[in-house]
PDB file of C-alpha atoms in Angstrom:
ATOM      1  CA  MET A   1      41.814  68.243  -0.719  1.00 58.00           C
ATOM      2  CA  VAL A   2      38.590  66.212   0.605  1.00 58.00           C
ATOM      3  CA  ARG A   3      36.700  69.304   1.667  1.00 74.00           C
ATOM      4  CA  THR A   4      36.294  70.456  -2.367  1.00 79.00           C
ATOM      5  CA  GLU A   5      35.899  66.843  -3.217  1.00 76.00           C
ATOM      6  CA  GLU A   6      32.704  66.638  -0.598  1.00 80.00           C
ATOM      7  CA  LYS A   7      31.266  70.074  -2.206  1.00 81.00           C
ATOM      8  CA  ILE A   8      31.606  68.907  -5.936  1.00 82.00           C
ATOM      9  CA  ARG A   9      29.647  65.205  -5.139  1.00 84.00           C
ATOM     10  CA  HIS A  10      26.989  67.700  -3.256  1.00 85.00           C
ATOM     11  CA  LEU A  11      27.716  70.044  -5.785  1.00 87.00           C
ATOM     12  CA  SER A  12      26.901  66.960  -8.344  1.00 88.00           C
ATOM     13  CA  VAL A  13      24.239  65.924  -6.063  1.00 89.00           C
ATOM     14  CA  ALA A  14      22.323  69.206  -7.420  1.00 91.00           C
ATOM     15  CA  VAL A  15      22.290  69.309 -10.628  1.00 93.00           C
ATOM     16  CA  LEU A  16      21.575  65.986 -11.035  1.00 95.00           C
ATOM     17  CA  ARG A  17      18.189  66.534  -9.204  1.00 95.00           C
ATOM     18  CA  ILE A  18      17.261  69.518 -10.558  1.00 95.00           C
ATOM     19  CA  LEU A  19      18.047  67.885 -13.828  1.00 96.00           C
ATOM     20  CA  ALA A  20      15.017  65.073 -12.966  1.00 96.00           C
ATOM     21  CA  VAL A  21      12.804  68.219 -11.795  1.00 96.00           C
ATOM     22  CA  THR A  22      13.244  69.463 -14.982  1.00 96.00           C
ATOM     23  CA  VAL A  23      12.468  66.401 -16.982  1.00 96.00           C
ATOM     24  CA  ALA A  24       9.319  65.248 -15.214  1.00 96.00           C
ATOM     25  CA  TYR A  25       7.874  68.792 -15.137  1.00 96.00           C
ATOM     26  CA  TYR A  26       8.710  69.166 -19.071  1.00 96.00           C
ATOM     27  CA  ALA A  27       7.637  65.359 -19.032  1.00 96.00           C
ATOM     28  CA  THR A  28       4.485  65.648 -17.874  1.00 95.00           C
ATOM     29  CA  GLY A  29       4.001  69.282 -19.600  1.00 93.00           C
ATOM     30  CA  GLN A  30       3.685  67.721 -22.630  1.00 94.00           C
ATOM     31  CA  ILE A  31       1.280  64.656 -21.239  1.00 93.00           C
ATOM     32  CA  GLY A  32      -1.593  67.208 -20.759  1.00 91.00           C
ATOM     33  CA  LEU A  33      -0.538  69.804 -23.543  1.00 90.00           C
ATOM     34  CA  ILE A  34      -1.767  65.904 -25.474  1.00 90.00           C
ATOM     35  CA  ARG A  35      -5.513  67.574 -24.468  1.00 87.00           C
ATOM     36  CA  GLU A  36      -4.571  71.085 -24.827  1.00 86.00           C
ATOM     37  CA  VAL A  37      -8.316  73.046 -24.821  1.00 86.00           C
ATOM     38  CA  VAL A  38      -7.436  77.064 -26.756  1.00 84.00           C
ATOM     39  CA  LEU A  39     -10.079  79.335 -24.457  1.00 82.00           C
ATOM     40  CA  GLU A  40     -10.669  83.102 -25.843  1.00 79.00           C
ATOM     41  CA  GLY A  41      -6.997  82.418 -27.472  1.00 79.00           C
ATOM     42  CA  ALA A  42      -5.408  81.053 -24.896  1.00 83.00           C
ATOM     43  CA  VAL A  43      -3.220  77.898 -25.002  1.00 85.00           C
ATOM     44  CA  VAL A  44      -5.128  75.958 -20.695  1.00 86.00           C
ATOM     45  CA  THR A  45      -5.069  72.481 -19.789  1.00 90.00           C
ATOM     46  CA  PRO A  46      -8.130  70.674 -17.865  1.00 91.00           C
ATOM     47  CA  LEU A  47      -5.466  69.205 -16.081  1.00 93.00           C
ATOM     48  CA  TRP A  48      -1.697  70.298 -15.612  1.00 94.00           C
ATOM     49  CA  PRO A  49       0.226  67.274 -14.082  1.00 95.00           C
ATOM     50  CA  SER A  50       2.865  69.597 -13.921  1.00 95.00           C
ATOM     51  CA  THR A  51       1.989  71.158 -11.064  1.00 96.00           C
ATOM     52  CA  GLY A  52       1.583  68.419  -8.456  1.00 95.00           C
ATOM     53  CA  VAL A  53       5.809  67.210  -9.525  1.00 96.00           C
ATOM     54  CA  ALA A  54       6.694  70.527  -8.381  1.00 96.00           C
ATOM     55  CA  LEU A  55       5.171  70.146  -5.220  1.00 96.00           C
ATOM     56  CA  SER A  56       5.581  66.589  -5.314  1.00 95.00           C
ATOM     57  CA  CYS A  57       9.308  67.316  -6.012  1.00 95.00           C
ATOM     58  CA  LEU A  58       9.252  70.349  -3.270  1.00 96.00           C
ATOM     59  CA  LEU A  59       7.966  67.489  -0.587  1.00 95.00           C
ATOM     60  CA  TRP A  60      10.960  65.331  -1.279  1.00 92.00           C
ATOM     61  CA  LEU A  61      14.068  66.847  -2.336  1.00 92.00           C
ATOM     62  CA  GLY A  62      13.793  70.527  -1.017  1.00 92.00           C
ATOM     63  CA  VAL A  63      13.522  74.106  -2.353  1.00 95.00           C
ATOM     64  CA  GLY A  64      16.994  73.621  -3.179  1.00 93.00           C
ATOM     65  CA  VAL A  65      15.920  72.416  -6.559  1.00 95.00           C
ATOM     66  CA  TRP A  66      13.227  75.335  -7.266  1.00 95.00           C
ATOM     67  CA  PRO A  67      15.668  75.955 -10.665  1.00 95.00           C
ATOM     68  CA  GLY A  68      13.909  72.672 -12.206  1.00 96.00           C
ATOM     69  CA  ILE A  69      10.633  73.863 -12.008  1.00 96.00           C
ATOM     70  CA  THR A  70      11.702  76.934 -14.088  1.00 95.00           C
ATOM     71  CA  LEU A  71      13.689  74.953 -16.827  1.00 96.00           C
ATOM     72  CA  GLY A  72      10.670  73.037 -17.284  1.00 95.00           C
ATOM     73  CA  THR A  73       8.041  75.671 -18.148  1.00 94.00           C
ATOM     74  CA  LEU A  74      10.638  77.560 -20.104  1.00 94.00           C
ATOM     75  CA  LEU A  75      10.603  74.819 -21.905  1.00 94.00           C
ATOM     76  CA  SER A  76       6.852  73.813 -22.199  1.00 92.00           C
ATOM     77  CA  ILE A  77       6.092  77.170 -22.888  1.00 90.00           C
ATOM     78  CA  ALA A  78       8.311  76.673 -25.848  1.00 89.00           C
ATOM     79  CA  THR A  79       7.072  73.752 -26.982  1.00 86.00           C
ATOM     80  CA  VAL A  80       3.613  76.385 -27.442  1.00 81.00           C
ATOM     81  CA  GLY A  81       4.684  78.678 -29.586  1.00 77.00           C
ATOM     82  CA  PRO A  82       7.449  81.267 -29.524  1.00 81.00           C
ATOM     83  CA  LEU A  83       9.399  83.070 -26.308  1.00 82.00           C
ATOM     84  CA  ARG A  84       8.129  86.006 -25.675  1.00 84.00           C
ATOM     85  CA  LEU A  85       9.176  88.606 -22.490  1.00 80.00           C
ATOM     86  CA  GLY A  86       5.281  88.558 -21.644  1.00 78.00           C
ATOM     87  CA  ASP A  87       6.165  85.063 -20.496  1.00 86.00           C
ATOM     88  CA  LEU A  88       9.163  86.021 -17.986  1.00 89.00           C
ATOM     89  CA  GLY A  89       5.148  86.276 -15.401  1.00 89.00           C
ATOM     90  CA  ILE A  90       4.165  82.715 -16.728  1.00 91.00           C
ATOM     91  CA  LEU A  91       7.820  81.912 -15.695  1.00 93.00           C
ATOM     92  CA  ALA A  92       7.850  83.517 -12.044  1.00 94.00           C
ATOM     93  CA  GLY A  93       4.208  82.221 -11.181  1.00 94.00           C
ATOM     94  CA  ASN A  94       4.404  78.223 -11.990  1.00 95.00           C
ATOM     95  CA  THR A  95       7.822  78.736 -10.172  1.00 95.00           C
ATOM     96  CA  LEU A  96       6.577  80.444  -6.920  1.00 96.00           C
ATOM     97  CA  ALA A  97       2.950  78.675  -6.601  1.00 96.00           C
ATOM     98  CA  PRO A  98       4.298  75.119  -5.833  1.00 96.00           C
ATOM     99  CA  LEU A  99       6.496  77.543  -3.713  1.00 96.00           C
ATOM    100  CA  CYS A 100       3.992  78.904  -1.747  1.00 97.00           C
ATOM    101  CA  SER A 101       1.873  75.982  -1.627  1.00 96.00           C
ATOM    102  CA  LEU A 102       4.770  74.026  -0.145  1.00 96.00           C
ATOM    103  CA  TRP A 103       4.801  77.000   2.855  1.00 97.00           C
ATOM    104  CA  LEU A 104       2.197  77.223   3.670  1.00 96.00           C
ATOM    105  CA  LEU A 105       2.005  73.118   3.857  1.00 96.00           C
ATOM    106  CA  ARG A 106       4.981  74.007   6.319  1.00 95.00           C
ATOM    107  CA  ARG A 107       3.918  77.067   8.034  1.00 95.00           C
ATOM    108  CA  VAL A 108       1.034  74.309   9.478  1.00 94.00           C
ATOM    109  CA  GLY A 109       3.094  71.045  10.061  1.00 93.00           C
ATOM    110  CA  PHE A 110       2.014  69.177   6.954  1.00 94.00           C
ATOM    111  CA  ARG A 111       2.729  65.395   6.890  1.00 92.00           C
ATOM    112  CA  PRO A 112       3.891  63.771   3.025  1.00 91.00           C
ATOM    113  CA  ASP A 113       2.235  60.702   4.583  1.00 88.00           C
ATOM    114  CA  LEU A 114      -0.880  62.617   5.217  1.00 88.00           C
ATOM    115  CA  ALA A 115      -1.405  60.519   7.902  1.00 86.00           C
ATOM    116  CA  ARG A 116      -3.884  62.654   9.269  1.00 89.00           C
ATOM    117  CA  LEU A 117      -7.284  64.478   8.048  1.00 90.00           C
ATOM    118  CA  ARG A 118      -5.584  68.002   9.213  1.00 93.00           C
ATOM    119  CA  ASP A 119      -2.861  67.276   6.417  1.00 93.00           C
ATOM    120  CA  GLY A 120      -5.499  66.089   3.239  1.00 92.00           C
ATOM    121  CA  LEU A 121      -7.822  69.065   4.430  1.00 93.00           C
ATOM    122  CA  ALA A 122      -4.083  71.418   4.143  1.00 95.00           C
ATOM    123  CA  LEU A 123      -2.830  69.849   0.950  1.00 94.00           C
ATOM    124  CA  VAL A 124      -6.200  70.744  -0.915  1.00 93.00           C
ATOM    125  CA  PHE A 125      -7.233  74.044   0.373  1.00 94.00           C
ATOM    126  CA  LEU A 126      -3.378  75.234   1.211  1.00 95.00           C
ATOM    127  CA  GLY A 127      -1.521  73.069  -1.487  1.00 94.00           C
ATOM    128  CA  ALA A 128      -3.805  73.329  -4.294  1.00 94.00           C
ATOM    129  CA  LEU A 129      -6.826  76.069  -3.968  1.00 93.00           C
ATOM    130  CA  ALA A 130      -4.727  78.628  -2.494  1.00 95.00           C
ATOM    131  CA  GLY A 131      -0.818  78.425  -3.441  1.00 94.00           C
ATOM    132  CA  MET A 132      -2.036  77.731  -7.218  1.00 95.00           C
ATOM    133  CA  LEU A 133      -3.407  81.371  -7.713  1.00 95.00           C
ATOM    134  CA  ILE A 134       0.020  82.576  -8.059  1.00 95.00           C
ATOM    135  CA  SER A 135       0.159  80.947 -11.470  1.00 94.00           C
ATOM    136  CA  SER A 136      -3.149  81.389 -12.668  1.00 93.00           C
ATOM    137  CA  THR A 137      -3.003  85.285 -12.059  1.00 94.00           C
ATOM    138  CA  LEU A 138       0.233  86.243 -12.592  1.00 93.00           C
ATOM    139  CA  GLY A 139       0.533  84.191 -16.487  1.00 92.00           C
ATOM    140  CA  THR A 140      -3.330  85.400 -16.826  1.00 93.00           C
ATOM    141  CA  TRP A 141      -2.919  88.730 -16.175  1.00 93.00           C
ATOM    142  CA  MET A 142       0.873  88.803 -18.746  1.00 91.00           C
ATOM    143  CA  MET A 143      -0.856  87.281 -21.252  1.00 90.00           C
ATOM    144  CA  VAL A 144      -3.013  90.787 -20.490  1.00 91.00           C
ATOM    145  CA  VAL A 145      -0.442  92.617 -20.350  1.00 90.00           C
ATOM    146  CA  SER A 146       1.501  91.541 -24.024  1.00 86.00           C
ATOM    147  CA  GLY A 147      -1.546  91.539 -25.539  1.00 86.00           C
ATOM    148  CA  ARG A 148      -2.034  87.870 -26.188  1.00 85.00           C
ATOM    149  CA  LEU A 149      -5.604  88.005 -24.396  1.00 88.00           C
ATOM    150  CA  ARG A 150      -8.018  90.631 -24.445  1.00 89.00           C
ATOM    151  CA  LEU A 151      -9.492  91.884 -20.810  1.00 89.00           C
ATOM    152  CA  GLU A 152     -12.675  90.578 -20.881  1.00 88.00           C
ATOM    153  CA  GLY A 153     -10.997  87.640 -21.053  1.00 87.00           C
ATOM    154  CA  PHE A 154      -9.483  87.201 -18.381  1.00 91.00           C
ATOM    155  CA  TRP A 155     -12.201  85.396 -15.668  1.00 90.00           C
ATOM    156  CA  PRO A 156     -12.458  82.388 -18.144  1.00 90.00           C
ATOM    157  CA  VAL A 157      -8.510  81.778 -19.186  1.00 91.00           C
ATOM    158  CA  TRP A 158      -8.052  82.348 -15.005  1.00 93.00           C
ATOM    159  CA  ALA A 159     -11.161  80.371 -14.026  1.00 91.00           C
ATOM    160  CA  ALA A 160      -9.350  77.633 -15.905  1.00 91.00           C
ATOM    161  CA  TRP A 161      -6.039  78.096 -15.361  1.00 93.00           C
ATOM    162  CA  TRP A 162      -6.621  78.363 -11.978  1.00 94.00           C
ATOM    163  CA  THR A 163      -8.671  74.397 -11.621  1.00 93.00           C
ATOM    164  CA  GLY A 164      -5.980  73.071 -14.138  1.00 93.00           C
ATOM    165  CA  ASP A 165      -3.159  74.192 -11.809  1.00 95.00           C
ATOM    166  CA  ALA A 166      -5.040  72.781  -9.075  1.00 95.00           C
ATOM    167  CA  MET A 167      -6.567  69.623 -10.400  1.00 94.00           C
ATOM    168  CA  GLY A 168      -2.521  68.628 -10.772  1.00 94.00           C
ATOM    169  CA  VAL A 169      -2.205  68.969  -7.708  1.00 95.00           C
ATOM    170  CA  LEU A 170      -4.880  66.560  -6.471  1.00 94.00           C
ATOM    171  CA  VAL A 171      -5.787  64.691  -7.854  1.00 94.00           C
ATOM    172  CA  VAL A 172      -1.078  64.066  -8.975  1.00 95.00           C
ATOM    173  CA  THR A 173       0.156  65.347  -5.711  1.00 95.00           C
ATOM    174  CA  PRO A 174      -1.214  61.841  -3.401  1.00 93.00           C
ATOM    175  CA  LEU A 175      -0.434  59.116  -6.260  1.00 93.00           C
ATOM    176  CA  LEU A 176       2.887  60.962  -6.251  1.00 93.00           C
ATOM    177  CA  LEU A 177       3.321  60.621  -2.253  1.00 91.00           C
ATOM    178  CA  VAL A 178       2.126  57.436  -1.903  1.00 88.00           C
ATOM    179  CA  LEU A 179       4.194  55.214  -5.004  1.00 85.00           C
ATOM    180  CA  ARG A 180       7.040  56.524  -2.510  1.00 76.00           C
ATOM    181  CA  ARG A 181       5.662  54.156   0.252  1.00 76.00           C
ATOM    182  CA  ALA A 182       3.122  52.031  -0.748  1.00 69.00           C
ATOM    183  CA  ARG A 183       3.471  48.266  -0.442  1.00 72.00           C
ATOM    184  CA  LEU A 184       2.726  45.273  -2.350  1.00 71.00           C
ATOM    185  CA  PRO A 185      -0.430  43.054  -0.748  1.00 69.00           C
ATOM    186  CA  ARG A 186       0.534  39.658   0.357  1.00 73.00           C
ATOM    187  CA  ASP A 187      -2.703  38.567   1.129  1.00 74.00           C
ATOM    188  CA  LEU A 188      -4.592  36.472  -2.024  1.00 75.00           C
ATOM    189  CA  HIS A 189      -7.840  37.924  -1.374  1.00 81.00           C
ATOM    190  CA  ARG A 190      -6.857  41.689  -1.820  1.00 83.00           C
ATOM    191  CA  TRP A 191      -5.160  40.859  -5.280  1.00 87.00           C
ATOM    192  CA  GLY A 192      -8.649  39.767  -6.184  1.00 89.00           C
ATOM    193  CA  GLU A 193     -10.141  42.591  -4.769  1.00 91.00           C
ATOM    194  CA  ALA A 194      -7.205  45.224  -6.517  1.00 91.00           C
ATOM    195  CA  ALA A 195      -8.304  42.857  -9.963  1.00 92.00           C
ATOM    196  CA  ALA A 196     -12.024  43.562  -9.457  1.00 94.00           C
ATOM    197  CA  LEU A 197     -11.721  47.228  -8.195  1.00 94.00           C
ATOM    198  CA  ALA A 198      -9.490  47.895 -11.384  1.00 94.00           C
ATOM    199  CA  VAL A 199     -12.062  45.788 -14.021  1.00 96.00           C
ATOM    200  CA  SER A 200     -14.563  47.333 -11.989  1.00 95.00           C
ATOM    201  CA  SER A 201     -13.330  51.726 -12.874  1.00 95.00           C
ATOM    202  CA  VAL A 202     -12.816  50.710 -16.312  1.00 95.00           C
ATOM    203  CA  ALA A 203     -15.954  49.729 -16.957  1.00 96.00           C
ATOM    204  CA  ILE A 204     -17.529  51.937 -15.042  1.00 95.00           C
ATOM    205  CA  THR A 205     -16.217  54.918 -16.129  1.00 95.00           C
ATOM    206  CA  LEU A 206     -16.275  54.612 -19.461  1.00 95.00           C
ATOM    207  CA  VAL A 207     -19.832  54.139 -19.425  1.00 94.00           C
ATOM    208  CA  ALA A 208     -20.297  56.936 -17.217  1.00 94.00           C
ATOM    209  CA  THR A 209     -17.926  59.824 -19.520  1.00 93.00           C
ATOM    210  CA  ARG A 210     -19.188  58.304 -22.541  1.00 92.00           C
ATOM    211  CA  SER A 211     -22.575  57.520 -22.548  1.00 89.00           C
ATOM    212  CA  SER A 212     -25.258  59.798 -23.743  1.00 85.00           C
ATOM    213  CA  VAL A 213     -26.992  59.716 -20.523  1.00 85.00           C
ATOM    214  CA  SER A 214     -26.311  61.549 -17.667  1.00 84.00           C
ATOM    215  CA  LEU A 215     -24.232  59.258 -15.609  1.00 89.00           C
ATOM    216  CA  LEU A 216     -21.356  60.915 -14.654  1.00 91.00           C
ATOM    217  CA  PHE A 217     -22.385  59.927 -10.808  1.00 93.00           C
ATOM    218  CA  LEU A 218     -21.337  56.338 -11.055  1.00 94.00           C
ATOM    219  CA  VAL A 219     -17.480  57.295 -10.551  1.00 95.00           C
ATOM    220  CA  PHE A 220     -18.295  58.357  -6.520  1.00 96.00           C
ATOM    221  CA  PRO A 221     -19.632  54.732  -5.333  1.00 95.00           C
ATOM    222  CA  LEU A 222     -15.932  53.151  -7.187  1.00 95.00           C
ATOM    223  CA  ILE A 223     -14.541  55.941  -5.281  1.00 96.00           C
ATOM    224  CA  ILE A 224     -15.270  55.714  -2.394  1.00 96.00           C
ATOM    225  CA  TRP A 225     -14.888  50.939  -2.686  1.00 95.00           C
ATOM    226  CA  ALA A 226     -11.001  52.228  -3.030  1.00 95.00           C
ATOM    227  CA  ALA A 227     -10.903  54.697  -0.235  1.00 94.00           C
ATOM    228  CA  LEU A 228     -12.151  52.254   1.774  1.00 93.00           C
ATOM    229  CA  ARG A 229     -11.049  49.600   1.613  1.00 92.00           C
ATOM    230  CA  PHE A 230      -7.209  50.565  -0.642  1.00 91.00           C
ATOM    231  CA  GLU A 231      -6.761  54.032   1.429  1.00 90.00           C
ATOM    232  CA  PHE A 232      -4.707  56.211  -0.401  1.00 90.00           C
ATOM    233  CA  ALA A 233      -2.814  53.140  -2.648  1.00 90.00           C
ATOM    234  CA  GLY A 234      -6.199  52.552  -3.924  1.00 92.00           C
ATOM    235  CA  SER A 235      -7.811  55.922  -3.907  1.00 93.00           C
ATOM    236  CA  ALA A 236      -5.747  57.744  -6.286  1.00 93.00           C
ATOM    237  CA  PRO A 237      -5.518  55.583  -9.196  1.00 94.00           C
ATOM    238  CA  CYS A 238      -9.113  55.528  -9.126  1.00 95.00           C
ATOM    239  CA  VAL A 239      -8.953  58.703  -9.352  1.00 95.00           C
ATOM    240  CA  LEU A 240      -6.712  59.977 -11.554  1.00 95.00           C
ATOM    241  CA  LEU A 241      -8.857  56.697 -13.740  1.00 95.00           C
ATOM    242  CA  VAL A 242     -11.898  59.193 -13.400  1.00 95.00           C
ATOM    243  CA  SER A 243     -10.161  62.124 -14.670  1.00 95.00           C
ATOM    244  CA  VAL A 244      -8.456  61.545 -17.589  1.00 94.00           C
ATOM    245  CA  LEU A 245     -11.588  58.905 -19.213  1.00 94.00           C
ATOM    246  CA  ALA A 246     -12.784  62.895 -18.512  1.00 94.00           C
ATOM    247  CA  ILE A 247     -11.136  64.450 -19.725  1.00 94.00           C
ATOM    248  CA  VAL A 248     -10.562  62.514 -23.399  1.00 93.00           C
ATOM    249  CA  ALA A 249     -14.787  62.436 -23.029  1.00 93.00           C
ATOM    250  CA  ALA A 250     -14.600  66.100 -22.570  1.00 92.00           C
ATOM    251  CA  THR A 251     -13.019  67.087 -24.737  1.00 90.00           C
ATOM    252  CA  ASP A 252     -13.497  64.807 -28.010  1.00 91.00           C
ATOM    253  CA  ARG A 253     -16.996  66.452 -26.443  1.00 90.00           C
ATOM    254  CA  VAL A 254     -18.977  62.400 -25.772  1.00 92.00           C
ATOM    255  CA  GLY A 255     -20.994  61.190 -23.782  1.00 89.00           C
ATOM    256  CA  PRO A 256     -22.630  64.116 -21.369  1.00 90.00           C
ATOM    257  CA  PHE A 257     -20.501  66.540 -23.182  1.00 91.00           C
ATOM    258  CA  ALA A 258     -21.742  66.903 -26.694  1.00 88.00           C
ATOM    259  CA  GLU A 259     -23.862  69.484 -27.788  1.00 84.00           C
ATOM    260  CA  HIS A 260     -22.330  71.432 -24.907  1.00 85.00           C
ATOM    261  CA  SER A 261     -20.186  76.288 -25.162  1.00 84.00           C
ATOM    262  CA  LEU A 262     -17.122  75.395 -24.248  1.00 83.00           C
ATOM    263  CA  PHE A 263     -17.294  76.921 -21.248  1.00 81.00           C
ATOM    264  CA  GLU A 264     -19.965  73.950 -19.909  1.00 87.00           C
ATOM    265  CA  VAL A 265     -17.978  71.673 -20.751  1.00 89.00           C
ATOM    266  CA  MET A 266     -15.307  72.984 -19.048  1.00 88.00           C
ATOM    267  CA  PHE A 267     -16.805  73.496 -16.032  1.00 89.00           C
ATOM    268  CA  SER A 268     -18.728  70.535 -16.156  1.00 90.00           C
ATOM    269  CA  LEU A 269     -15.465  68.860 -16.169  1.00 92.00           C
ATOM    270  CA  GLN A 270     -13.551  70.757 -13.583  1.00 91.00           C
ATOM    271  CA  ALA A 271     -17.090  70.197 -11.402  1.00 92.00           C
ATOM    272  CA  LEU A 272     -16.572  66.248 -11.544  1.00 93.00           C
ATOM    273  CA  ASN A 273     -12.774  66.009 -10.999  1.00 93.00           C
ATOM    274  CA  GLY A 274     -12.338  68.223  -8.357  1.00 92.00           C
ATOM    275  CA  CYS A 275     -15.653  65.927  -6.685  1.00 94.00           C
ATOM    276  CA  SER A 276     -13.527  62.744  -6.687  1.00 94.00           C
ATOM    277  CA  ALA A 277     -10.305  64.478  -5.892  1.00 93.00           C
ATOM    278  CA  LEU A 278     -11.695  65.839  -2.589  1.00 93.00           C
ATOM    279  CA  THR A 279     -14.246  62.370  -1.862  1.00 94.00           C
ATOM    280  CA  GLY A 280     -11.527  59.902  -2.202  1.00 94.00           C
ATOM    281  CA  LEU A 281      -8.978  62.359  -0.104  1.00 92.00           C
ATOM    282  CA  LEU A 282     -10.064  63.229   2.414  1.00 92.00           C
ATOM    283  CA  LEU A 283     -12.075  59.813   2.352  1.00 94.00           C
ATOM    284  CA  ALA A 284      -9.049  57.888   2.608  1.00 93.00           C
ATOM    285  CA  ALA A 285      -8.042  60.506   4.948  1.00 92.00           C
ATOM    286  CA  VAL A 286     -10.119  59.799   7.104  1.00 93.00           C
ATOM    287  CA  VAL A 287     -10.097  55.833   7.198  1.00 93.00           C
ATOM    288  CA  THR A 288      -5.642  56.445   7.075  1.00 90.00           C
ATOM    289  CA  GLU A 289      -6.075  58.037  10.741  1.00 91.00           C
ATOM    290  CA  GLN A 290      -8.567  56.526  12.361  1.00 91.00           C
ATOM    291  CA  LYS A 291      -6.500  53.252  11.530  1.00 90.00           C
ATOM    292  CA  ASN A 292      -2.928  54.773  12.418  1.00 88.00           C
ATOM    293  CA  ILE A 293      -6.182  55.860  16.477  1.00 90.00           C
ATOM    294  CA  ARG A 294      -6.623  52.012  16.168  1.00 91.00           C
ATOM    295  CA  ARG A 295      -3.238  50.848  16.144  1.00 89.00           C
ATOM    296  CA  LYS A 296      -2.242  53.511  18.756  1.00 89.00           C
ATOM    297  CA  VAL A 297      -5.248  52.182  20.721  1.00 92.00           C
ATOM    298  CA  GLU A 298      -3.908  48.387  20.585  1.00 89.00           C
ATOM    299  CA  GLU A 299      -0.686  48.974  21.514  1.00 87.00           C
ATOM    300  CA  ALA A 300      -0.847  51.254  24.855  1.00 89.00           C
ATOM    301  CA  CYS A 301      -3.730  48.128  25.508  1.00 91.00           C
ATOM    302  CA  GLU A 302      -0.651  45.793  25.603  1.00 87.00           C
ATOM    303  CA  GLU A 303       1.673  48.055  26.558  1.00 87.00           C
ATOM    304  CA  LEU A 304      -0.297  48.737  29.307  1.00 88.00           C
ATOM    305  CA  ALA A 305      -1.089  44.446  29.550  1.00 87.00           C
ATOM    306  CA  SER A 306       2.739  43.815  30.287  1.00 86.00           C
ATOM    307  CA  VAL A 307       2.922  46.112  32.283  1.00 86.00           C
ATOM    308  CA  VAL A 308       0.368  45.049  34.742  1.00 85.00           C
ATOM    309  CA  ASP A 309       1.466  40.570  34.289  1.00 81.00           C
ATOM    310  CA  GLN A 310       4.757  42.409  35.732  1.00 83.00           C
ATOM    311  CA  LEU A 311       3.573  43.619  38.783  1.00 81.00           C
ATOM    312  CA  ALA A 312       1.708  41.499  39.552  1.00 73.00           C
ATOM    313  CA  PRO A 313       4.068  38.533  40.921  1.00 66.00           C
ATOM    314  CA  GLU A 314       5.567  40.560  42.576  1.00 59.00           C
ATOM    315  CA  VAL A 315       2.277  42.169  44.460  1.00 56.00           C
ATOM    316  CA  SER A 316       1.783  38.600  45.440  1.00 55.00           C
ATOM    317  CA  VAL A 317       4.774  38.204  47.023  1.00 55.00           C
ATOM    318  CA  ASN A 318       4.781  41.518  48.914  1.00 58.00           C
ATOM    319  CA  ARG A 319       1.339  41.220  49.663  1.00 56.00           C
ATOM    320  CA  TRP A 320       0.833  40.579  53.724  1.00 52.00           C
ATOM    321  CA  PRO A 321       0.144  39.451  55.740  1.00 56.00           C
ATOM    322  CA  PRO A 322      -1.140  36.619  53.717  1.00 56.00           C
ATOM    323  CA  GLU A 323      -4.814  35.776  53.405  1.00 53.00           C
ATOM    324  CA  GLY A 324      -3.620  31.748  54.959  1.00 50.00           C
ATOM    325  CA  GLY A 325      -1.957  33.659  58.055  1.00 50.00           C
ATOM    326  CA  LYS A 326      -5.151  36.139  58.253  1.00 48.00           C
ATOM    327  CA  ARG A 327      -7.491  34.076  58.506  1.00 48.00           C
ATOM    328  CA  GLN A 328      -5.429  31.888  61.538  1.00 48.00           C
ATOM    329  CA  ALA A 329      -5.380  35.304  63.277  1.00 45.00           C
ATOM    330  CA  GLU A 330      -8.203  36.318  63.244  1.00 49.00           C
ATOM    331  CA  GLY A 331      -9.411  32.600  64.156  1.00 45.00           C
TER     332      GLY A 331
END
């Protein structure tokens, strides 16, 4: 009887986790579809945040929540258009991609706290760029096979699909990972600096993304400031802000994105978002790693000092002959 109740409890928890992942995947997918782009007749998004949510949930909750990713993908597809047989490939790709990313990250000893530079590099190249090849390739190829996309449109759609999924991991996953362990600063000066950073980020990013003059490079000092002073707690929200405002400006065709073809707009947008995410992620990882190394060195020095303090009295007591007696013997 007790075992049956435990099984029912574990099953209930597993079902609730899957439903939570489904809701999170679908909700963030709807946010991404707000700025959808039709490319070669296919609907793509410059940023698909659901991939970042999926990978974060797998890192937190384990592989067992993968049905929630499939259900969330199914609901997202249903909101775009009628379900077709070819959508099975999209379901498989969107489910396998974060699972593959998780497997690759575990193979290299990835730690979700992102406390090492190697963790940041692994998330970029294995979690985002490598893992998302599966979803973009399967999804685009199934659209070609089902006749919904012409063969000559494969590479543009594939590139937009891949970069959108990869950007979801680069932008959303670090933010979710840092929110889980974020702590509010107690120093009032830190609050003032954080407020200044937030106001400056919004103002300068709006100017950079909507000015007729090409000023997109102005966002990088903000990201560097956030990473150096606040590590991931500052760089992750800053990168998300830059990406969102840049996507809005690009889809509205204003500022530096005006009077360009759709391909040129998408290329410039993803180049900006990719460089911003890489700068913030890797720089914050370097700063965090250096601080952890300094903390470990300080702890080792304190332990060594305490050991020396404990041994010093014993050395003075056990020293023989005494210095005074030695001098008398010599005299």
